[in-house]
Every structure is written in C-alpha cells, then in structure tokens.
Amino acid sequence: MFGKVLIANRGEIALRVHRACQEMGIRTVAVHSTADASAMHVRLADESVCIGPPPARDSYLNTAAILSAAAITGADAIHPGYGFLSENARFAEMVEAHGLAFIGPSPEHIRMMGDKVAAKEAMRRLGVPLVPGSPGALSSLEEARAVAADVGYPVLIKAAAGGGGRGMKVARGEAELEEAYRVARAEARAAFGDDSVYLEKYLDRPRHIELQVLADTHGTVVHFGERDCSLQRRHQKLVEEAGSPALSAAERDALGGTVTRALAELGYRNAGTLEFLWQDGRFAFIEMNTRLQVEHPVTEMVCGIDLVKEQIRIAAGERLGYRQSDIRFHGHAIECRITAEDPETFAPCPGRVTTYHAPGGLGVRVDSALYSGYAVPPHYDSLVAKLVVHGATRAEAIARLRRALDEMVVDGIRTTLPLHRAIVDDPEFRRGDYTIHWLERFVARRRAE
Ligand code: ADP
C-alpha cells in the first residue's frame, strides 16, 4: 500500500480524498494556489505545497508544478479528484512516466471516453444501447441535415470533447439546424479547442440515470447501482438520488449486467460512471466519466462502501475481494449541491462566510471545506457543500433532508440553500415525478412568482 498520496485538487473533494487516506494510514500532500493558502484541505493535510497563483491554469492545472511537488515530498501516488486534471490522459501518462501511481483508469481509457464519439462507438461495439444519432463526428451541415431527417426532430448537436453541458445546442426543426450546428461548433472550439460535433435525437422526457462501477486489475468488475441525476439546470446536476425513484430492481440488474460485461471486455480499471438517458423503459448511453463523481456519496450511503478507499486499493494492485452478489442496497440517499450562487439568478457570490453551521444527526453527512471566517475565492467552481442524507425509505430521506436544510447555516454569502428547501417541499419532487426538464421549469416558475 502507498505511504503517501498527493491530492491534486482543492475544496471538498481534496478533503474527501484526505479523509480516506487518513483512515488507511496513508500520509497526504495537499497542493494549493496562493488564493487557497488558508483553505481547509491545506490545513488538514500532513504536508502542503504551493503550486502557483490563483488562476487554475497556473496552479491546479499546472502539471509540472504538481509533479515537482510529488517528487519533493516523496509521494507514491496521485489522486486527481474530479474536475481539473482528473480526465486528462496526458497527465495520467506523465504521472506514470514519473514512476508514480495514478489513482484512476488507464490513460488509454481516459482518452477513449474523453472523446464522446469514440466512447459511443466503443459502447456500441460492446453491445450497450445508445441514443440514436450520427455514427461519428459530423463532417458537414449536409450530413447533419441527413442524419436529423433520419432520426427525426428535435435533435441535439453536441461537442465530441464536451463536458459541463457546454457546446450543446437543440434544433427543434430543420430551420434551426444551421444555427445550432454553427453555435455548438463555435462554443466547442472556445471551450475545448476542438470543434468536432455529433448529433443525437433530443429526448423530450428522459431521466438521467447513471451507473457506478469499480474494476480491479485482476478482472473483477462490479456495479454499485444507479443514481438518478435528472434534477439539472443547464445540463448541470443540482440534486441526486440513489436509487432512482423510477427504476425497478430488475431494470437495475439488467443494466448492471450489460455494463459490467462491457467494461470487463474493455479491460477497464478503477472507478467509472456510465451515464444514460432513460425514457419509456429504455436506456440509451450518452457518456462515460472516467473518474470519481461529485455525487458519489449517495452511492456510498446506500451500499455502505467507501469508493475512494476502493480506488486507492485498486491503484495499489489489490483485489476487490467481493462479487456482485455481495453488494446490497440499503434504504435511500439524496444529495443537494449547495453552491455560492444567487438562488434565483445563479450569479456567483464569492465572499467571506461569517457563520457556518453544518447540520448533523443520524443519516446526515456534509462534505464541505467551509468554516466560519472562510472567504470563498472567486476563481473556482462555486460548489461549497454537499449535503447528503440517508433514510430507510425515500420518504424518511426527504423528511431528514428538509430538517437538515433547515439546520444548515451559511451566512455572509448567498447560496442555493433556499432553492433546495423549495425543491424538497415540491409535491412533484416528493412523488419522484420528474424528468431532466423539470428543474428548469421549476426555477422559471419561482422567478415569475
Ligand atoms: P456533458 O458531458 O457536457 O455533461 P452529457 O452528454 O453528459 O454532457 O449530457 C448532459 C445532460 O444533457 C444530460 O444529463 C441530459 O440532461 C442532457 N442531454 C444530453 N444528451 C441528451 C439527449 N440526446 N436528449 C436530451 N437531453 C440530453
């Protein structure tokens, strides 16, 4: 097992990895920008190294500085967290070339799944059902027209290098196609330096359902059930549940079988998530994330497993030591992503937190790097806390979530706490009756009132 792990991230996710390491007797190295010198992840780590100025490209994305920090501190392995360098195949290769373990999948699989066109092609070959659309990247507007006519409108133009919902444009009819094609390509070029786009049928009322998997380097692949992440705004998740209020155990098992067989054939290793749209009882693959995800705690709560410890054990070459039939699901878990944003306009609200009080009690977990007096810097993602609850049933989890949201205090900055309270009170949410379009309408209704 590793003696020391460098955590190439910040905020709650750096803390999350630190906690797993501590419990495994592994020392930790935090890296930080000058803006994060007094951040919680730096305070708690065994050692810390400043890797550059506030902009992420000069610090948290500065591979040379991060690899130097690992060399200076004598770390054996690097955990990338999520975001930043976590899906950068070149970084994973450099980590391995420096004789360190990369706590994640192989560079080859990171690269394959990072290109969404290649990912869809690989999944098609492995027998995983896809959203109907173009067989590869679109070579021209004429091709887009032909494919759209074939699959039927509305259609979605998506960036091959996409992520975070960027470079995605809907065309409701042929008249809108040229504009969608042009804007999606321009956005993709600006955001990812790559303007390849592909086309999918735009589903009108799907749920976003994703499956968590782990694979060791000895051929065992298991899944930990699904998460329902349909509550999204601008294709970004706000609330996640495990399991899905809409899925039966038989549907989960069938999907799990297809996915674990496919990943075993691929020779995949470490953690991954396959994302699907689910409509009319049918699953359609949209993408695979080759990393730990923000919403992983809901899976941990229902499975009673620490996914980060498993990632570390796998990277150290250990066997999972259990089979699919050993994995059981208990109760229901819900996560709210609380961000430093205005709850109505979603404008970022960095600044000093005067009072922070985290809720507690049975079945309540808060993953956050906040403390009273902490100044949320303006340079990074606005996520400041994940409130996660677990209950024996979905109804108990909702009651617990409402109570915990009431207890939670983040004063001094605006946060999305009021929005989360409103969502939890909504009768449709309580019934589990929602699709990926529900939250946009809910937010618009609230603003109109
Ligand atoms: P990104 O990598 O940018 O997050 P995804 O492919 O994961 O992009 O899609 C993000 C979200 O966009 C999905 O969760 C879903 O809400 C929506 N979406 C993606 N593809 C489709 C589609 N074909 N039809 C309808 N909605 C879609």
CSV table of C-alpha atoms and ligand atoms in Angstrom, one decimal:
chain,number,residue,atom,x,y,z
A,1,MET,CA,0.0,0.0,0.0
A,2,PHE,CA,1.1,3.6,-0.6
A,3,GLY,CA,2.8,5.5,2.1
A,4,LYS,CA,2.0,9.0,0.8
A,5,VAL,CA,-0.6,10.3,-1.6
A,6,LEU,CA,-0.6,13.7,-3.3
A,7,ILE,CA,-4.1,15.1,-3.8
A,8,ALA,CA,-4.2,17.2,-7.0
A,9,ASN,CA,-7.3,19.1,-6.1
A,10,ARG,CA,-8.9,21.6,-3.7
A,11,GLY,CA,-12.1,22.1,-1.6
A,12,GLU,CA,-14.4,19.4,-0.5
A,13,ILE,CA,-13.0,16.8,-2.9
A,14,ALA,CA,-9.5,17.2,-1.7
A,15,LEU,CA,-10.8,16.8,1.9
A,16,ARG,CA,-12.8,13.7,0.8
A,17,VAL,CA,-9.7,12.0,-0.5
A,18,HIS,CA,-7.6,13.1,2.5
A,19,ARG,CA,-10.2,11.5,4.9
A,20,ALA,CA,-10.0,8.2,3.1
A,21,CYS,CA,-6.1,8.3,3.2
A,22,GLN,CA,-6.1,9.1,6.9
A,23,GLU,CA,-8.3,6.2,7.7
A,24,MET,CA,-6.0,3.9,5.7
A,25,GLY,CA,-2.9,5.2,7.5
A,26,ILE,CA,-1.6,7.0,4.3
A,27,ARG,CA,0.0,10.4,4.7
A,28,THR,CA,-1.3,13.2,2.5
A,29,VAL,CA,0.2,16.1,0.5
A,30,ALA,CA,-2.1,19.0,-0.4
A,31,VAL,CA,-1.3,21.3,-3.3
A,32,HIS,CA,-2.7,24.8,-3.4
A,33,SER,CA,-2.8,28.1,-5.2
A,34,THR,CA,-1.9,31.3,-3.4
A,35,ALA,CA,-5.6,32.0,-3.1
A,36,ASP,CA,-6.1,28.8,-1.1
A,37,ALA,CA,-3.2,29.1,1.4
A,38,SER,CA,-5.6,29.0,4.3
A,39,ALA,CA,-8.1,26.5,2.8
A,40,MET,CA,-9.3,23.6,4.9
A,41,HIS,CA,-7.7,21.0,2.6
A,42,VAL,CA,-4.3,22.6,3.2
A,43,ARG,CA,-4.9,22.9,7.0
A,44,LEU,CA,-5.8,19.2,7.4
A,45,ALA,CA,-3.2,17.6,5.1
A,46,ASP,CA,0.1,16.2,6.5
A,47,GLU,CA,2.1,18.4,4.1
A,48,SER,CA,1.3,21.1,1.6
A,49,VAL,CA,3.0,22.7,-1.4
A,50,CYS,CA,2.0,26.0,-3.1
A,51,ILE,CA,1.9,25.3,-6.8
A,52,GLY,CA,1.1,28.7,-8.3
A,53,PRO,CA,-1.1,31.8,-8.5
A,54,PRO,CA,-4.9,31.8,-8.3
A,55,PRO,CA,-5.9,31.1,-11.9
A,56,ALA,CA,-6.4,27.3,-12.2
A,57,ARG,CA,-4.3,27.1,-15.4
A,58,ASP,CA,-1.3,28.3,-13.4
A,59,SER,CA,-1.9,26.2,-10.3
A,60,TYR,CA,-4.4,23.3,-10.2
A,61,LEU,CA,-3.8,22.6,-14.0
A,62,ASN,CA,0.0,23.2,-13.8
A,63,THR,CA,1.2,19.6,-14.3
A,64,ALA,CA,4.9,20.5,-14.0
A,65,ALA,CA,4.4,22.1,-10.6
A,66,ILE,CA,2.2,19.2,-9.4
A,67,LEU,CA,4.7,16.6,-10.5
A,68,SER,CA,7.5,18.6,-8.8
A,69,ALA,CA,5.5,18.7,-5.6
A,70,ALA,CA,5.1,14.9,-5.7
A,71,ALA,CA,8.9,14.5,-6.2
A,72,ILE,CA,9.9,16.9,-3.5
A,73,THR,CA,7.5,15.3,-0.9
A,74,GLY,CA,8.2,11.7,-1.9
A,75,ALA,CA,4.6,10.8,-2.7
A,76,ASP,CA,3.9,7.3,-4.2
A,77,ALA,CA,0.6,8.1,-5.9
A,78,ILE,CA,-1.6,11.0,-7.1
A,79,HIS,CA,-5.3,11.2,-6.7
A,80,PRO,CA,-6.8,13.8,-9.1
A,81,GLY,CA,-10.3,14.1,-7.5
A,82,TYR,CA,-12.8,15.4,-10.1
A,83,GLY,CA,-12.5,18.3,-12.5
A,84,PHE,CA,-9.1,19.9,-13.1
A,85,LEU,CA,-6.7,17.1,-14.3
A,86,SER,CA,-8.9,14.1,-13.5
A,87,GLU,CA,-9.8,13.3,-17.1
A,88,ASN,CA,-6.5,14.4,-18.7
A,89,ALA,CA,-5.0,11.3,-20.3
A,90,ARG,CA,-1.7,13.1,-20.8
A,91,PHE,CA,-1.4,14.0,-17.1
A,92,ALA,CA,-2.1,10.3,-16.2
A,93,GLU,CA,0.7,9.3,-18.6
A,94,MET,CA,3.1,11.8,-17.1
A,95,VAL,CA,2.3,10.6,-13.5
A,96,GLU,CA,3.1,7.0,-14.5
A,97,ALA,CA,6.2,8.1,-16.5
A,98,HIS,CA,7.5,9.6,-13.3
A,99,GLY,CA,7.1,6.3,-11.5
A,100,LEU,CA,4.0,7.3,-9.5
A,101,ALA,CA,0.7,5.5,-9.4
A,102,PHE,CA,-2.3,7.4,-10.9
A,103,ILE,CA,-5.3,6.7,-8.8
A,104,GLY,CA,-7.7,6.2,-11.7
A,105,PRO,CA,-8.2,4.4,-15.0
A,106,SER,CA,-5.5,3.8,-17.7
A,107,PRO,CA,-4.6,6.8,-19.9
A,108,GLU,CA,-5.9,4.8,-22.8
A,109,HIS,CA,-9.4,4.6,-21.4
A,110,ILE,CA,-9.4,8.2,-20.2
A,111,ARG,CA,-8.6,9.3,-23.7
A,112,MET,CA,-11.2,7.0,-25.3
A,113,MET,CA,-14.1,8.1,-23.1
A,114,GLY,CA,-13.0,11.8,-23.3
A,115,ASP,CA,-13.8,11.7,-27.0
A,116,LYS,CA,-17.5,11.2,-26.8
A,117,VAL,CA,-17.7,10.0,-30.4
A,118,ALA,CA,-15.1,7.3,-29.7
A,119,ALA,CA,-16.9,6.4,-26.4
A,120,LYS,CA,-20.2,5.9,-28.2
A,121,GLU,CA,-18.5,3.8,-30.9
A,122,ALA,CA,-16.8,1.6,-28.2
A,123,MET,CA,-20.1,1.1,-26.3
A,124,ARG,CA,-22.0,0.3,-29.5
A,125,ARG,CA,-19.4,-2.4,-30.2
A,126,LEU,CA,-19.7,-3.8,-26.7
A,127,GLY,CA,-23.5,-4.1,-27.0
A,128,VAL,CA,-24.5,-1.1,-24.9
A,129,PRO,CA,-27.6,0.7,-26.3
A,130,LEU,CA,-27.1,4.3,-27.5
A,131,VAL,CA,-29.2,7.4,-28.1
A,132,PRO,CA,-29.9,7.3,-31.9
A,133,GLY,CA,-27.8,9.8,-33.9
A,134,SER,CA,-24.8,10.3,-36.2
A,135,PRO,CA,-22.4,7.3,-36.4
A,136,GLY,CA,-19.4,9.6,-35.8
A,137,ALA,CA,-18.4,13.2,-35.8
A,138,LEU,CA,-20.3,15.3,-38.4
A,139,SER,CA,-18.3,16.3,-41.4
A,140,SER,CA,-20.7,18.9,-42.8
A,141,LEU,CA,-24.0,20.7,-42.3
A,142,GLU,CA,-25.4,18.5,-45.1
A,143,GLU,CA,-24.6,15.4,-43.1
A,144,ALA,CA,-26.2,16.9,-40.1
A,145,ARG,CA,-29.4,17.5,-42.2
A,146,ALA,CA,-29.4,14.0,-43.5
A,147,VAL,CA,-29.0,12.4,-40.0
A,148,ALA,CA,-31.6,14.7,-38.5
A,149,ALA,CA,-34.1,13.8,-41.2
A,150,ASP,CA,-33.4,10.2,-40.4
A,151,VAL,CA,-33.7,10.2,-36.6
A,152,GLY,CA,-36.4,12.9,-36.6
A,153,TYR,CA,-36.5,16.3,-34.9
A,154,PRO,CA,-35.9,17.7,-32.3
A,155,VAL,CA,-32.1,16.9,-32.4
A,156,LEU,CA,-29.2,17.9,-30.2
A,157,ILE,CA,-25.7,19.0,-31.6
A,158,LYS,CA,-23.1,18.0,-29.0
A,159,ALA,CA,-19.3,18.6,-28.7
A,160,ALA,CA,-17.2,15.5,-29.1
A,161,ALA,CA,-14.8,16.9,-26.4
A,162,GLY,CA,-17.8,18.1,-24.4
A,163,GLY,CA,-18.2,18.4,-20.6
A,164,GLY,CA,-20.2,20.5,-18.1
A,165,GLY,CA,-23.0,20.9,-20.6
A,166,ARG,CA,-21.0,23.2,-22.9
A,167,GLY,CA,-21.2,23.0,-26.7
A,168,MET,CA,-24.7,21.6,-26.7
A,169,LYS,CA,-27.5,23.1,-28.9
A,170,VAL,CA,-31.0,21.9,-29.6
A,171,ALA,CA,-32.6,22.2,-33.1
A,172,ARG,CA,-36.4,21.8,-32.9
A,173,GLY,CA,-36.8,21.7,-36.7
A,174,GLU,CA,-34.8,22.0,-39.8
A,175,ALA,CA,-34.9,25.8,-39.8
A,176,GLU,CA,-32.9,25.8,-36.5
A,177,LEU,CA,-30.3,23.2,-37.6
A,178,GLU,CA,-27.8,25.5,-39.3
A,179,GLU,CA,-27.7,27.9,-36.3
A,180,ALA,CA,-27.4,25.1,-33.8
A,181,TYR,CA,-24.6,23.5,-35.8
A,182,ARG,CA,-22.7,26.8,-36.1
A,183,VAL,CA,-23.1,27.8,-32.4
A,184,ALA,CA,-22.3,24.4,-31.0
A,185,ARG,CA,-19.1,24.3,-33.1
A,186,ALA,CA,-18.1,27.8,-32.0
A,187,GLU,CA,-18.7,27.0,-28.3
A,188,ALA,CA,-16.8,23.7,-28.6
A,189,ARG,CA,-13.9,25.5,-30.2
A,190,ALA,CA,-13.8,28.2,-27.5
A,191,ALA,CA,-14.3,25.8,-24.6
A,192,PHE,CA,-12.2,22.7,-25.7
A,193,GLY,CA,-10.1,23.9,-28.6
A,194,ASP,CA,-11.8,21.2,-30.7
A,195,ASP,CA,-14.9,21.9,-32.9
A,196,SER,CA,-15.8,18.3,-33.7
A,197,VAL,CA,-19.6,17.9,-33.0
A,198,TYR,CA,-22.0,15.0,-33.4
A,199,LEU,CA,-25.8,14.7,-33.5
A,200,GLU,CA,-28.3,12.9,-31.2
A,201,LYS,CA,-32.0,12.7,-31.1
A,202,TYR,CA,-33.2,15.1,-28.4
A,203,LEU,CA,-35.3,13.1,-26.0
A,204,ASP,CA,-38.3,15.0,-24.7
A,205,ARG,CA,-38.8,13.5,-21.3
A,206,PRO,CA,-35.9,11.3,-20.2
A,207,ARG,CA,-34.5,10.8,-16.7
A,208,HIS,CA,-30.7,10.9,-16.3
A,209,ILE,CA,-29.7,7.6,-14.8
A,210,GLU,CA,-26.0,6.6,-14.3
A,211,LEU,CA,-24.4,3.5,-13.0
A,212,GLN,CA,-21.3,3.5,-10.7
A,213,VAL,CA,-18.7,0.8,-11.4
A,214,LEU,CA,-15.4,-0.4,-9.9
A,215,ALA,CA,-13.0,-2.7,-11.7
A,216,ASP,CA,-9.8,-4.1,-10.2
A,217,THR,CA,-6.7,-5.1,-12.1
A,218,HIS,CA,-7.5,-8.8,-11.7
A,219,GLY,CA,-10.6,-8.9,-13.9
A,220,THR,CA,-13.3,-8.3,-11.4
A,221,VAL,CA,-15.9,-5.6,-12.4
A,222,VAL,CA,-18.9,-4.8,-10.1
A,223,HIS,CA,-21.5,-2.1,-10.1
A,224,PHE,CA,-23.0,-0.2,-7.2
A,225,GLY,CA,-26.4,0.5,-8.6
A,226,GLU,CA,-27.8,3.7,-10.1
A,227,ARG,CA,-28.0,7.3,-9.3
A,228,ASP,CA,-30.8,9.5,-10.6
A,229,CYS,CA,-29.4,12.9,-11.6
A,230,SER,CA,-32.3,14.2,-13.5
A,231,LEU,CA,-32.6,17.4,-11.5
A,232,GLN,CA,-30.4,19.7,-13.6
A,233,ARG,CA,-30.1,23.3,-14.7
A,234,ARG,CA,-28.3,24.0,-17.9
A,235,HIS,CA,-27.3,20.3,-18.1
A,236,GLN,CA,-25.6,20.6,-14.7
A,237,LYS,CA,-26.8,18.4,-11.8
A,238,LEU,CA,-28.2,20.0,-8.6
A,239,VAL,CA,-29.8,17.1,-6.7
A,240,GLU,CA,-29.0,13.4,-7.0
A,241,GLU,CA,-30.7,10.3,-5.6
A,242,ALA,CA,-29.7,6.6,-5.1
A,243,GLY,CA,-31.6,4.7,-6.1
A,244,SER,CA,-33.8,6.2,-8.8
A,245,PRO,CA,-37.5,6.7,-7.7
A,246,ALA,CA,-38.4,5.4,-11.2
A,247,LEU,CA,-36.3,2.3,-11.6
A,248,SER,CA,-37.2,-1.3,-10.6
A,249,ALA,CA,-34.6,-3.7,-9.1
A,250,ALA,CA,-35.0,-5.9,-12.3
A,251,GLU,CA,-34.2,-2.9,-14.6
A,252,ARG,CA,-31.1,-2.0,-12.5
A,253,ASP,CA,-29.9,-5.6,-12.6
A,254,ALA,CA,-30.3,-5.8,-16.3
A,255,LEU,CA,-28.4,-2.6,-16.9
A,256,GLY,CA,-25.7,-3.6,-14.4
A,257,GLY,CA,-25.2,-6.9,-16.3
A,258,THR,CA,-24.8,-5.2,-19.7
A,259,VAL,CA,-22.4,-2.6,-18.3
A,260,THR,CA,-20.1,-4.8,-16.2
A,261,ARG,CA,-19.8,-7.3,-19.1
A,262,ALA,CA,-18.8,-4.4,-21.4
A,263,LEU,CA,-16.2,-3.0,-19.1
A,264,ALA,CA,-14.7,-6.4,-18.4
A,265,GLU,CA,-14.3,-6.9,-22.1
A,266,LEU,CA,-12.7,-3.4,-22.4
A,267,GLY,CA,-10.2,-4.3,-19.6
A,268,TYR,CA,-11.3,-1.1,-17.7
A,269,ARG,CA,-9.8,-0.5,-14.3
A,270,ASN,CA,-10.6,1.7,-11.2
A,271,ALA,CA,-13.8,3.8,-10.8
A,272,GLY,CA,-16.1,4.9,-13.6
A,273,THR,CA,-19.6,6.0,-14.3
A,274,LEU,CA,-21.8,5.3,-17.3
A,275,GLU,CA,-24.4,7.9,-18.0
A,276,PHE,CA,-27.7,7.0,-19.6
A,277,LEU,CA,-30.9,8.7,-20.6
A,278,TRP,CA,-33.9,6.5,-19.6
A,279,GLN,CA,-37.3,7.0,-21.3
A,280,ASP,CA,-40.2,4.7,-22.0
A,281,GLY,CA,-38.4,1.9,-20.1
A,282,ARG,CA,-35.4,2.1,-22.5
A,283,PHE,CA,-31.8,3.0,-21.6
A,284,ALA,CA,-29.6,5.0,-24.0
A,285,PHE,CA,-25.9,5.6,-23.3
A,286,ILE,CA,-24.7,9.2,-23.5
A,287,GLU,CA,-21.2,9.2,-22.0
A,288,MET,CA,-18.8,7.7,-19.5
A,289,ASN,CA,-16.9,9.6,-16.8
A,290,THR,CA,-13.5,8.0,-16.0
A,291,ARG,CA,-13.2,9.4,-12.5
A,292,LEU,CA,-14.9,9.8,-9.1
A,293,GLN,CA,-18.0,11.9,-9.5
A,294,VAL,CA,-19.3,14.8,-7.3
A,295,GLU,CA,-22.4,12.7,-6.5
A,296,HIS,CA,-20.6,9.5,-5.4
A,297,PRO,CA,-21.6,9.9,-1.7
A,298,VAL,CA,-25.3,8.8,-2.4
A,299,THR,CA,-24.0,5.5,-3.7
A,300,GLU,CA,-21.7,5.1,-0.7
A,301,MET,CA,-24.6,5.7,1.7
A,302,VAL,CA,-26.8,3.0,0.1
A,303,CYS,CA,-24.0,0.5,-0.4
A,304,GLY,CA,-22.1,1.1,2.8
A,305,ILE,CA,-18.8,1.3,0.9
A,306,ASP,CA,-16.0,3.9,0.7
A,307,LEU,CA,-15.4,4.4,-3.0
A,308,VAL,CA,-12.3,6.4,-2.6
A,309,LYS,CA,-10.7,3.8,-0.4
A,310,GLU,CA,-11.6,1.2,-3.1
A,311,GLN,CA,-10.0,3.4,-5.7
A,312,ILE,CA,-6.8,3.6,-3.7
A,313,ARG,CA,-6.8,-0.2,-3.1
A,314,ILE,CA,-7.3,-0.9,-6.8
A,315,ALA,CA,-4.5,1.5,-7.8
A,316,ALA,CA,-2.2,-0.3,-5.3
A,317,GLY,CA,-2.9,-3.6,-7.2
A,318,GLU,CA,-5.2,-5.1,-4.6
A,319,ARG,CA,-8.2,-7.3,-5.4
A,320,LEU,CA,-11.7,-6.1,-4.7
A,321,GLY,CA,-12.3,-9.3,-2.8
A,322,TYR,CA,-16.1,-9.4,-3.3
A,323,ARG,CA,-18.5,-10.2,-6.1
A,324,GLN,CA,-21.6,-8.6,-7.5
A,325,SER,CA,-23.8,-10.8,-5.3
A,326,ASP,CA,-22.1,-9.4,-2.2
A,327,ILE,CA,-23.3,-5.9,-2.9
A,328,ARG,CA,-26.5,-4.9,-1.2
A,329,PHE,CA,-28.6,-1.7,-1.4
A,330,HIS,CA,-30.0,-0.3,1.9
A,331,GLY,CA,-32.5,2.5,2.0
A,332,HIS,CA,-32.4,5.7,0.0
A,333,ALA,CA,-29.9,8.6,-0.2
A,334,ILE,CA,-30.2,12.2,-1.6
A,335,GLU,CA,-27.6,14.8,-2.2
A,336,CYS,CA,-28.0,18.6,-2.6
A,337,ARG,CA,-25.2,20.5,-4.2
A,338,ILE,CA,-25.0,23.8,-2.3
A,339,THR,CA,-23.2,26.5,-4.3
A,340,ALA,CA,-22.2,30.1,-3.6
A,341,GLU,CA,-24.7,31.4,-6.1
A,342,ASP,CA,-27.8,33.6,-6.0
A,343,PRO,CA,-30.7,31.1,-5.6
A,344,GLU,CA,-32.7,32.9,-8.3
A,345,THR,CA,-30.3,34.3,-10.9
A,346,PHE,CA,-27.4,31.8,-10.2
A,347,ALA,CA,-24.9,34.7,-10.3
A,348,PRO,CA,-21.7,33.6,-8.5
A,349,CYS,CA,-21.5,35.0,-4.9
A,350,PRO,CA,-18.0,34.5,-3.6
A,351,GLY,CA,-17.0,36.3,-0.4
A,352,ARG,CA,-16.5,35.8,3.3
A,353,VAL,CA,-18.6,33.3,5.2
A,354,THR,CA,-19.4,34.9,8.6
A,355,THR,CA,-21.1,31.9,10.2
A,356,TYR,CA,-21.1,28.3,9.1
A,357,HIS,CA,-23.1,25.7,10.9
A,358,ALA,CA,-23.4,22.2,9.5
A,359,PRO,CA,-26.4,20.0,10.3
A,360,GLY,CA,-26.0,16.7,12.0
A,361,GLY,CA,-27.8,13.7,13.4
A,362,LEU,CA,-28.4,10.2,12.2
A,363,GLY,CA,-28.1,9.7,8.5
A,364,VAL,CA,-26.7,13.2,7.7
A,365,ARG,CA,-23.4,13.7,6.0
A,366,VAL,CA,-21.9,17.0,5.0
A,367,ASP,CA,-18.9,17.1,2.6
A,368,SER,CA,-17.6,20.6,2.7
A,369,ALA,CA,-14.4,22.6,3.1
A,370,LEU,CA,-16.3,25.6,4.6
A,371,TYR,CA,-15.6,27.1,8.0
A,372,SER,CA,-16.7,30.3,9.8
A,373,GLY,CA,-14.5,33.2,8.5
A,374,TYR,CA,-13.5,31.4,5.3
A,375,ALA,CA,-13.5,33.5,2.2
A,376,VAL,CA,-14.9,31.7,-0.9
A,377,PRO,CA,-12.5,32.7,-3.7
A,378,PRO,CA,-13.9,33.9,-7.0
A,379,HIS,CA,-11.5,31.8,-9.1
A,380,TYR,CA,-13.0,28.3,-8.9
A,381,ASP,CA,-16.2,26.2,-9.1
A,382,SER,CA,-19.0,27.6,-6.9
A,383,LEU,CA,-19.8,24.3,-5.1
A,384,VAL,CA,-19.3,24.9,-1.3
A,385,ALA,CA,-21.0,22.0,0.3
A,386,LYS,CA,-22.7,18.7,-0.4
A,387,LEU,CA,-25.5,17.8,2.0
A,388,VAL,CA,-26.2,14.1,1.8
A,389,VAL,CA,-28.9,12.3,3.8
A,390,HIS,CA,-29.7,8.6,4.1
A,391,GLY,CA,-33.0,7.1,5.3
A,392,ALA,CA,-34.6,3.7,5.4
A,393,THR,CA,-37.1,4.8,2.8
A,394,ARG,CA,-37.2,7.7,0.3
A,395,ALA,CA,-39.9,9.4,2.5
A,396,GLU,CA,-37.6,9.2,5.5
A,397,ALA,CA,-34.7,10.6,3.5
A,398,ILE,CA,-36.9,13.5,2.3
A,399,ALA,CA,-38.0,14.3,5.8
A,400,ARG,CA,-34.4,14.2,7.0
A,401,LEU,CA,-33.2,16.4,4.2
A,402,ARG,CA,-35.9,19.0,4.9
A,403,ARG,CA,-34.9,19.0,8.6
A,404,ALA,CA,-31.1,19.2,7.8
A,405,LEU,CA,-31.6,22.0,5.2
A,406,ASP,CA,-33.4,24.0,8.0
A,407,GLU,CA,-30.5,23.4,10.4
A,408,MET,CA,-27.8,24.4,8.0
A,409,VAL,CA,-26.4,28.0,8.2
A,410,VAL,CA,-24.1,29.6,5.7
A,411,ASP,CA,-24.2,33.4,6.4
A,412,GLY,CA,-22.3,36.2,4.7
A,413,ILE,CA,-22.7,35.0,1.2
A,414,ARG,CA,-25.7,34.0,-0.9
A,415,THR,CA,-26.1,30.2,-1.5
A,416,THR,CA,-28.6,27.9,-3.2
A,417,LEU,CA,-29.9,26.7,0.2
A,418,PRO,CA,-33.3,28.4,-0.3
A,419,LEU,CA,-33.8,26.8,-3.7
A,420,HIS,CA,-33.0,23.3,-2.2
A,421,ARG,CA,-35.6,23.9,0.5
A,422,ALA,CA,-38.2,24.8,-2.2
A,423,ILE,CA,-37.4,21.8,-4.3
A,424,VAL,CA,-37.8,19.4,-1.3
A,425,ASP,CA,-41.2,21.0,-0.5
A,426,ASP,CA,-42.5,20.5,-4.0
A,427,PRO,CA,-45.2,17.8,-4.3
A,428,GLU,CA,-43.8,16.5,-7.7
A,429,PHE,CA,-40.3,16.1,-6.3
A,430,ARG,CA,-41.8,14.3,-3.3
A,431,ARG,CA,-43.6,11.9,-5.6
A,432,GLY,CA,-40.4,11.4,-7.6
A,433,ASP,CA,-42.2,12.5,-10.6
A,434,TYR,CA,-39.7,14.5,-12.7
A,435,THR,CA,-37.5,14.3,-15.9
A,436,ILE,CA,-34.4,16.2,-16.9
A,437,HIS,CA,-36.5,19.2,-17.9
A,438,TRP,CA,-38.4,19.6,-14.5
A,439,LEU,CA,-35.9,21.8,-12.7
A,440,GLU,CA,-35.6,24.4,-15.4
A,441,ARG,CA,-39.4,24.9,-15.4
A,442,PHE,CA,-39.4,24.9,-11.5
A,443,VAL,CA,-36.8,27.7,-11.4
A,444,ALA,CA,-38.6,29.7,-14.1
A,445,ARG,CA,-41.9,29.4,-12.2
A,446,ARG,CA,-40.2,30.6,-9.0
A,447,ARG,CA,-38.7,33.6,-10.7
A,448,ALA,CA,-42.1,34.5,-12.2
A,449,GLU,CA,-43.9,34.4,-8.8
B,1,ADP,P1,-21.7,16.9,-20.5
B,1,ADP,O1,-20.5,16.0,-20.7
B,1,ADP,O2,-21.5,18.2,-21.1
B,1,ADP,O3,-22.2,16.9,-19.1
B,1,ADP,P2,-23.8,14.9,-21.3
B,1,ADP,O4,-23.7,14.2,-22.6
B,1,ADP,O5,-23.4,14.2,-20.1
B,1,ADP,O6,-22.9,16.2,-21.5
B,1,ADP,O7,-25.2,15.5,-21.2
B,1,ADP,C1,-25.5,16.3,-20.1
B,1,ADP,C2,-27.0,16.4,-19.9
B,1,ADP,O8,-27.6,17.0,-21.1
B,1,ADP,C3,-27.7,15.1,-19.7
B,1,ADP,O9,-27.7,14.7,-18.4
B,1,ADP,C4,-29.1,15.4,-20.2
B,1,ADP,O10,-29.8,16.1,-19.2
B,1,ADP,C5,-28.9,16.3,-21.4
B,1,ADP,N1,-28.8,15.6,-22.6
B,1,ADP,C6,-27.7,15.0,-23.2
B,1,ADP,N2,-28.0,14.3,-24.3
B,1,ADP,C7,-29.3,14.5,-24.5
B,1,ADP,C8,-30.3,14.0,-25.5
B,1,ADP,N3,-29.9,13.3,-26.5
B,1,ADP,N4,-31.6,14.3,-25.3
B,1,ADP,C9,-32.0,15.1,-24.2
B,1,ADP,N5,-31.2,15.5,-23.3
B,1,ADP,C10,-29.9,15.3,-23.4
